[in-house]
Coordinates of C-alpha atoms and ligand atoms in Angstrom, one line a residue:
M1 CA 0.0 0.0 0.0
A2 CA 2.7 2.4 1.0
L3 CA 4.6 1.4 -2.1
S4 CA 1.7 2.2 -4.4
E5 CA 1.1 5.6 -2.7
T6 CA 4.8 6.4 -3.2
A7 CA 4.5 5.4 -6.8
I8 CA 1.4 7.6 -7.3
C9 CA 3.1 10.5 -5.6
A10 CA 6.2 10.1 -7.8
A11 CA 4.1 9.9 -10.9
G12 CA 2.1 13.0 -9.9
F13 CA 5.3 14.9 -9.2
G14 CA 6.7 13.8 -12.5
I15 CA 3.6 15.0 -14.4
V16 CA 3.7 18.4 -12.6
L17 CA 7.4 18.7 -13.3
S18 CA 6.9 17.9 -17.0
I19 CA 4.2 20.5 -17.4
I20 CA 6.4 23.1 -15.7
C21 CA 9.2 22.3 -18.1
L22 CA 7.1 21.9 -21.1
V23 CA 5.0 25.1 -21.0
P24 CA 7.8 27.6 -21.1
Y25 CA 9.5 25.7 -23.9
L26 CA 6.3 25.7 -25.9
Q27 CA 5.8 29.3 -25.3
Q28 CA 9.3 30.1 -26.6
N29 CA 8.7 28.0 -29.7
R30 CA 5.5 29.6 -30.9
N31 CA 5.7 28.5 -34.5
W32 CA 6.2 24.9 -33.6
T33 CA 3.4 25.1 -31.0
K34 CA 1.1 26.7 -33.5
N35 CA 1.7 24.1 -36.2
N36 CA 2.0 21.0 -34.1
L37 CA 0.1 21.4 -30.8
V38 CA -3.4 22.3 -31.7
F39 CA -4.7 20.2 -28.8
L40 CA -3.3 22.8 -26.3
P41 CA -5.3 25.9 -27.3
W42 CA -5.1 27.4 -23.8
I43 CA -1.4 28.0 -24.4
E44 CA -2.2 30.1 -27.5
S45 CA -4.9 32.2 -25.7
R46 CA -2.5 32.8 -22.8
K47 CA 0.0 34.2 -25.3
E48 CA -2.5 36.6 -26.8
E49 CA -3.3 37.9 -23.4
T50 CA 0.4 38.7 -22.9
L51 CA 0.7 40.5 -26.3
D52 CA -2.4 42.6 -25.7
F53 CA -1.1 43.6 -22.3
S54 CA 2.2 44.7 -23.8
R55 CA 0.6 46.7 -26.5
T56 CA -1.5 48.7 -24.1
A57 CA 1.2 49.4 -21.6
D58 CA 3.9 50.4 -24.1
Q59 CA 2.0 52.8 -26.3
V60 CA 2.4 55.6 -23.8
S61 CA 6.2 55.3 -23.6
V62 CA 6.7 54.7 -27.4
S63 CA 4.8 57.8 -28.4
K64 CA 7.5 60.1 -27.0
Y65 CA 9.9 59.2 -29.9
P66 CA 9.0 60.8 -33.2
A67 CA 9.9 59.5 -36.6
S68 CA 13.0 61.6 -36.7
W69 CA 14.4 59.4 -33.8
W70 CA 14.9 56.7 -36.4
T71 CA 15.7 58.8 -39.5
D72 CA 17.5 62.1 -38.7
E73 CA 21.1 62.5 -39.8
D74 CA 21.9 65.2 -37.2
L75 CA 20.7 63.0 -34.5
Y76 CA 22.9 60.2 -35.9
Q77 CA 25.9 62.6 -35.7
L78 CA 25.0 63.3 -32.1
E79 CA 24.9 59.5 -31.5
C80 CA 28.4 59.2 -32.9
R81 CA 29.7 61.8 -30.4
A82 CA 27.6 60.8 -27.4
I83 CA 27.6 57.0 -27.7
F84 CA 30.1 55.5 -30.2
S85 CA 32.9 57.9 -29.2
K86 CA 32.8 57.1 -25.5
K87 CA 30.7 54.0 -24.7
W88 CA 32.0 50.4 -24.4
L89 CA 31.2 48.5 -27.5
F90 CA 31.2 44.8 -28.2
V91 CA 33.6 43.8 -30.9
T92 CA 34.2 40.1 -31.1
H93 CA 35.3 36.9 -29.3
A94 CA 38.9 36.6 -28.1
S95 CA 39.2 33.1 -29.6
R96 CA 39.5 34.8 -33.0
F97 CA 43.1 35.7 -32.1
Q98 CA 45.1 32.5 -31.7
K99 CA 48.5 33.1 -33.0
L100 CA 51.1 35.9 -32.6
G101 CA 50.2 38.8 -35.0
D102 CA 46.6 37.7 -35.6
Y103 CA 44.8 40.9 -36.3
R104 CA 41.3 42.0 -37.4
T105 CA 40.0 45.4 -38.5
F106 CA 36.6 46.8 -37.5
E107 CA 34.6 49.9 -38.3
I108 CA 32.0 51.4 -36.0
A109 CA 30.2 54.6 -36.9
G110 CA 33.0 55.8 -39.2
F111 CA 35.8 54.9 -36.7
S112 CA 38.2 52.3 -38.1
F113 CA 40.3 50.4 -35.7
L114 CA 42.2 47.1 -35.5
V115 CA 42.8 44.5 -32.8
I116 CA 46.1 42.5 -32.8
L117 CA 47.6 39.8 -30.6
G118 CA 51.1 40.8 -29.4
K119 CA 54.2 38.8 -28.5
D120 CA 53.3 39.1 -24.9
K121 CA 49.9 37.4 -25.7
Q122 CA 48.1 40.6 -25.0
L123 CA 45.3 41.8 -27.2
R124 CA 45.6 45.5 -28.1
A125 CA 43.4 47.8 -30.1
F126 CA 44.5 50.8 -32.2
H127 CA 43.0 53.3 -34.5
N128 CA 43.6 52.1 -38.0
V129 CA 45.1 55.4 -38.9
C130 CA 48.8 55.9 -39.9
R131 CA 50.4 58.7 -37.9
H132 CA 52.2 60.0 -41.0
R133 CA 49.4 61.2 -43.2
A134 CA 46.4 59.4 -41.7
Y135 CA 45.9 56.8 -44.3
A136 CA 44.5 53.4 -43.2
V137 CA 47.4 51.3 -41.9
T138 CA 45.7 48.2 -43.3
K139 CA 42.7 47.7 -45.6
K140 CA 42.5 44.0 -45.0
E141 CA 39.7 42.6 -42.8
C142 CA 42.1 40.2 -41.1
G143 CA 45.5 38.7 -41.3
R144 CA 48.7 37.8 -39.4
S145 CA 51.8 39.9 -39.1
T146 CA 54.1 41.2 -36.3
V147 CA 54.7 44.4 -38.3
L148 CA 52.0 46.7 -39.4
G149 CA 53.4 48.5 -42.4
C150 CA 51.6 51.4 -43.9
R151 CA 51.6 50.8 -47.7
Y152 CA 51.9 54.5 -48.6
H153 CA 55.3 55.6 -47.4
G154 CA 56.5 52.7 -45.4
W155 CA 56.0 53.7 -41.8
S156 CA 55.8 50.5 -39.8
Y157 CA 54.5 49.7 -36.3
N158 CA 55.0 46.7 -34.0
T159 CA 52.2 44.8 -32.3
Q160 CA 52.3 47.2 -29.4
G161 CA 51.6 50.1 -31.8
K162 CA 55.1 51.5 -31.5
L163 CA 56.6 53.2 -34.6
I164 CA 59.6 51.1 -35.6
K165 CA 60.4 52.5 -39.0
A166 CA 59.8 55.8 -40.6
P167 CA 61.8 56.1 -43.9
E168 CA 63.5 59.4 -44.5
F169 CA 62.3 60.7 -41.1
E170 CA 64.8 58.9 -38.9
N171 CA 67.3 61.8 -39.0
V172 CA 65.0 64.7 -39.2
P173 CA 65.8 67.0 -36.2
G174 CA 63.1 66.9 -33.6
F175 CA 61.3 63.9 -34.9
D176 CA 60.5 61.5 -32.1
K177 CA 59.4 58.0 -33.0
D178 CA 58.0 57.4 -29.5
M179 CA 55.6 60.3 -30.0
N180 CA 54.3 58.8 -33.3
G181 CA 53.0 55.3 -32.4
L182 CA 49.5 54.2 -33.3
W183 CA 46.7 55.7 -31.2
E184 CA 45.7 53.0 -28.7
V185 CA 42.1 52.2 -28.0
A186 CA 40.9 51.0 -24.6
I187 CA 40.1 47.3 -24.6
E188 CA 38.4 45.0 -22.0
I189 CA 37.7 41.3 -22.1
R190 CA 34.8 39.7 -20.3
Q191 CA 33.9 36.0 -20.6
S192 CA 36.2 36.1 -23.7
L193 CA 34.1 38.8 -25.3
L194 CA 36.1 41.8 -26.4
F195 CA 34.9 45.4 -25.9
V196 CA 36.5 48.6 -26.9
N197 CA 36.1 52.2 -25.9
L198 CA 37.2 54.8 -28.5
E199 CA 37.3 57.7 -26.0
A200 CA 40.7 59.4 -26.2
G201 CA 42.8 58.9 -23.0
E202 CA 41.4 56.9 -20.1
P203 CA 37.7 56.1 -20.6
Q204 CA 35.6 57.9 -18.1
Q205 CA 33.3 54.9 -17.5
R206 CA 34.2 51.4 -16.5
L207 CA 32.7 48.5 -18.4
D208 CA 29.8 47.1 -16.5
L209 CA 27.8 44.3 -18.0
G210 CA 25.7 43.8 -14.9
S211 CA 23.7 40.6 -14.8
T212 CA 24.4 39.9 -18.4
E213 CA 27.9 38.8 -17.5
V214 CA 26.5 36.2 -15.1
L215 CA 24.4 34.9 -17.9
L216 CA 27.3 34.8 -20.3
A217 CA 29.2 32.8 -17.7
K218 CA 26.3 30.3 -17.4
W219 CA 26.2 30.0 -21.1
K220 CA 30.0 29.1 -21.0
I221 CA 30.6 31.4 -23.9
S222 CA 34.3 31.6 -23.0
D223 CA 34.7 27.9 -23.9
M224 CA 33.4 28.5 -27.4
K225 CA 34.9 29.6 -30.7
C226 CA 33.4 31.4 -33.7
I227 CA 32.2 28.7 -36.1
S228 CA 30.6 31.0 -38.7
D229 CA 30.3 34.7 -39.4
W230 CA 28.9 36.9 -42.2
K231 CA 27.9 40.5 -42.7
F232 CA 25.8 42.5 -45.1
E233 CA 24.4 46.1 -45.3
A234 CA 20.8 46.7 -44.5
A235 CA 18.5 49.8 -44.7
F236 CA 17.4 50.4 -41.1
N237 CA 18.4 52.5 -38.2
W238 CA 20.7 50.7 -35.8
K239 CA 18.4 51.4 -32.9
L240 CA 15.7 49.2 -34.4
L241 CA 17.7 46.1 -33.7
G242 CA 16.3 46.1 -30.2
T243 CA 12.9 45.4 -31.5
L244 CA 14.1 41.8 -32.2
M245 CA 14.0 41.3 -28.5
S246 CA 10.3 40.7 -28.9
D247 CA 10.8 37.2 -30.1
H248 CA 11.9 34.5 -27.7
T249 CA 13.0 37.2 -25.4
H250 CA 14.6 36.5 -22.0
N251 CA 12.8 39.5 -20.5
Q252 CA 9.4 38.2 -21.5
I253 CA 9.7 34.7 -20.0
S254 CA 6.5 34.0 -18.1
A255 CA 6.3 34.1 -14.4
L256 CA 5.8 30.3 -14.5
A257 CA 9.0 29.9 -16.5
R258 CA 10.9 32.1 -14.1
M259 CA 10.2 29.5 -11.3
V260 CA 11.9 26.8 -13.3
P261 CA 15.6 26.6 -12.4
Y262 CA 18.0 27.8 -15.2
W263 CA 19.4 24.4 -15.9
M264 CA 16.0 23.0 -16.6
R265 CA 15.3 25.8 -19.1
Y266 CA 18.1 24.6 -21.3
Q267 CA 16.1 24.4 -24.5
Q268 CA 14.8 27.9 -24.3
E269 CA 16.3 30.8 -26.3
D270 CA 17.5 33.7 -24.2
T271 CA 18.3 37.1 -25.6
Q272 CA 20.3 40.0 -24.2
M273 CA 21.3 43.4 -25.7
L274 CA 24.8 44.6 -25.4
H275 CA 24.5 48.1 -26.7
T276 CA 24.6 47.7 -30.5
T277 CA 24.6 43.9 -30.3
L278 CA 21.9 41.3 -29.7
V279 CA 23.2 38.2 -28.1
R280 CA 21.0 35.1 -28.3
R281 CA 21.5 31.7 -26.9
L282 CA 19.9 29.3 -29.3
A283 CA 18.0 26.2 -28.4
S284 CA 21.0 24.2 -29.6
G285 CA 23.2 25.8 -26.9
R286 CA 25.1 27.8 -29.6
I287 CA 25.4 31.6 -29.2
L288 CA 24.4 34.0 -31.9
T289 CA 25.5 37.6 -32.0
I290 CA 23.9 40.2 -34.3
K291 CA 25.6 43.6 -34.5
A292 CA 23.9 46.5 -36.1
L293 CA 26.7 49.0 -36.7
P294 CA 25.5 52.3 -38.0
K295 CA 26.6 53.7 -41.3
S296 CA 24.1 56.5 -41.4
A297 CA 20.7 57.3 -39.9
K298 CA 19.0 54.8 -42.1
T299 CA 21.6 52.2 -42.9
S300 CA 23.5 49.7 -40.8
M301 CA 26.2 47.1 -41.3
V302 CA 24.8 43.8 -39.9
E303 CA 27.4 41.5 -38.6
C304 CA 26.4 38.0 -37.5
S305 CA 28.6 35.4 -35.6
I306 CA 27.9 32.0 -34.2
F307 CA 29.9 30.6 -31.3
S308 CA 30.0 27.0 -30.2
K309 CA 32.2 24.3 -28.8
Y310 CA 31.1 22.0 -31.6
P311 CA 31.6 22.1 -35.4
K312 CA 28.9 23.8 -37.4
N313 CA 25.9 21.9 -38.8
P314 CA 25.4 23.3 -42.4
R315 CA 21.7 22.6 -42.5
Q316 CA 21.0 24.3 -39.2
L317 CA 23.3 27.2 -40.2
E318 CA 21.3 27.7 -43.4
E319 CA 18.0 27.6 -41.5
L320 CA 19.4 30.2 -39.0
K321 CA 20.6 32.5 -41.8
T322 CA 17.2 32.3 -43.4
R323 CA 15.6 33.3 -40.1
I324 CA 18.0 36.2 -39.6
Y325 CA 17.5 37.5 -43.1
H326 CA 13.7 37.4 -42.5
D327 CA 14.2 39.3 -39.2
I328 CA 16.3 41.9 -40.9
E329 CA 13.8 42.3 -43.8
R330 CA 11.2 43.0 -41.1
L331 CA 13.4 45.7 -39.7
E332 CA 13.9 47.2 -43.2
S333 CA 10.2 47.3 -43.8
M334 CA 9.7 48.8 -40.3
Q335 CA 12.2 51.5 -41.2
R336 CA 10.3 52.3 -44.3
R337 CA 7.0 52.6 -42.4
V338 CA 8.7 54.6 -39.6
S339 CA 10.0 57.1 -42.2
L340 CA 6.5 57.5 -43.4
G341 CA 5.1 57.8 -39.9
Q342 CA 3.1 54.6 -40.5
E343 CA 4.7 52.2 -38.1
P344 CA 2.3 51.0 -35.3
L345 CA 3.8 52.1 -32.0
S346 CA 3.4 48.6 -30.5
S347 CA 5.9 47.1 -32.8
L348 CA 8.6 49.4 -31.5
A349 CA 7.8 48.7 -27.9
P350 CA 10.2 45.8 -27.2
S351 CA 13.2 48.1 -27.6
M352 CA 11.9 50.9 -25.4
T353 CA 14.3 50.2 -22.5
E354 CA 17.2 50.6 -24.9
Q355 CA 15.7 53.7 -26.5
D356 CA 15.3 55.3 -23.1
E357 CA 18.9 54.6 -22.2
I358 CA 20.0 56.1 -25.5
D359 CA 17.8 59.1 -24.9
V360 CA 19.5 59.8 -21.5
L361 CA 23.0 59.6 -23.1
L362 CA 22.1 61.9 -25.9
K363 CA 20.5 64.5 -23.7
A364 CA 23.5 64.5 -21.3
H365 CA 26.0 65.0 -24.1
R366 CA 23.9 67.7 -25.8
E367 CA 23.7 69.5 -22.5
Y368 CA 27.4 69.3 -22.1
E369 CA 27.9 70.7 -25.6
R370 CA 25.5 73.5 -24.9
M371 CA 27.4 74.4 -21.8
T372 CA 30.8 74.5 -23.6
G373 CA 29.3 76.1 -26.7
S374 CA 30.7 73.7 -29.2
E375 CA 30.5 70.1 -30.4
I376 CA 32.5 67.6 -28.3
H377 CA 34.1 64.7 -30.0
P378 CA 35.4 62.4 -27.3
A379 CA 37.3 60.0 -29.7
A380 CA 39.1 62.8 -31.5
R381 CA 42.9 62.6 -31.5
T382 CA 45.4 65.4 -32.4
Q383 CA 48.4 64.9 -34.6
N384 CA 51.5 66.1 -32.7
F385 CA 54.0 65.8 -35.6
T386 CA 54.2 68.7 -37.9
L387 CA 57.8 69.9 -38.3
D388 CA 56.0 72.8 -40.0
G389 CA 55.1 70.2 -42.6
K390 CA 58.3 70.7 -44.5
A391 CA 60.1 67.3 -44.2
D392 CA 56.7 65.6 -44.6
D393 CA 55.9 67.4 -47.8
D394 CA 59.4 67.1 -49.2
F395 CA 59.2 63.4 -48.7
C396 CA 55.8 63.0 -50.2
R397 CA 56.7 64.8 -53.3
E398 CA 58.7 61.7 -54.1
L399 CA 55.4 60.0 -54.7
E400 CA 55.6 61.6 -58.1
N401 CA 58.8 59.7 -58.8
P402 CA 58.0 56.1 -59.6
D403 CA 61.6 55.0 -59.0
S404 CA 61.7 56.3 -55.4
V405 CA 61.0 54.3 -52.3
C406 CA 57.7 56.1 -51.9
G407 CA 56.8 55.3 -55.5
A408 CA 57.4 51.7 -54.9
N409 CA 55.3 51.7 -51.8
A410 CA 52.5 53.5 -53.5
K411 CA 52.4 50.8 -56.1
G412 CA 51.6 48.3 -53.4
L413 CA 55.0 46.6 -53.1
L414 CA 54.9 46.9 -49.4
D415 CA 51.5 45.4 -49.0
W416 CA 51.3 43.0 -46.1
Ligands
FES1 S1 50.4 57.7 -44.6 FE1 51.3 56.0 -43.7 S2 53.4 56.1 -44.3 FE2 52.5 57.9 -45.1

């Protein structure tokens, strides 16, 4: 008798536990639920209630952002000064730099910089700007070299950004190589994710990922490697990326799901925003990052990466790409409707927390500029080498001579 009661209790507990685990999973996989689980209609009606509630609550807050919030070029320029010039920005995963001299170039809101692995196994970031005449030190997306040689006139830098060769300038009186190294960019690594801050000098703010860092540790992202990445340009304002938080979002997990321990929610997809980047843990356990890097008020460069401990599955990868392209098309059509003032406010609601944070940053920076009476560009650097421009100009005239060293460099013979 006691045995059968125990068995009944165990069975009952098992059923309750299964329901607790199953419901949040089904809610996170709505398409599958819709197509395959018609015998659980109460799950569908519960979702609709949630959506209706969100729509009503968010309309008030969304209405404070006019169409120009998503379309105005002057506002975008202010974003470059107030956000991209001085906030910590996610770049990539540290596993992408395995061997000495591995480097990668990046561009965010018009700022070009590179990250390189030095002999001391330290990752450093530098503006991709030659100190001679401000050409790009490299135009390649990635490569491996312990010497960064500018192709134009042969100035060369080591992996610590120090100027090690400056043809024709070595004996110029007053020229100091130590004063002409690459401009360094602040870098931080958290859970193997790389962040940079383009602000000149010591960044005023420390990198603080808050609870997201705990989540990244649980996801074990530091044990993973990039197994696939691709990028493409798309016609939407970078701030719209946050609206993708509406699907499978961590923040909208139901109260019931929150009661379930994290390890039991393994199959769910969780999403976090890291400024310009959406980080999503897929049901497979892989991590997807989608960056929307602004190129103008209405265009962004979308960079996607997948991180995993295991090799990629080509079929799953294609399915994921299709899903992402579909999401981005949605953002592009949203941008078109926003520009025409036709976008329903509710569809912008999921990103409102991010929009409010951006709003605070812009207002603070604009107030600062108003007080000082001019635009403030926190990432701006000043060239300290002039020598009245004489030696510089004399040297560069050699470019006209195809037989000179400069001429050879200009023809690309010093490409690296
Ligand atoms: S611009 Fe780089 S060496 Fe002249």
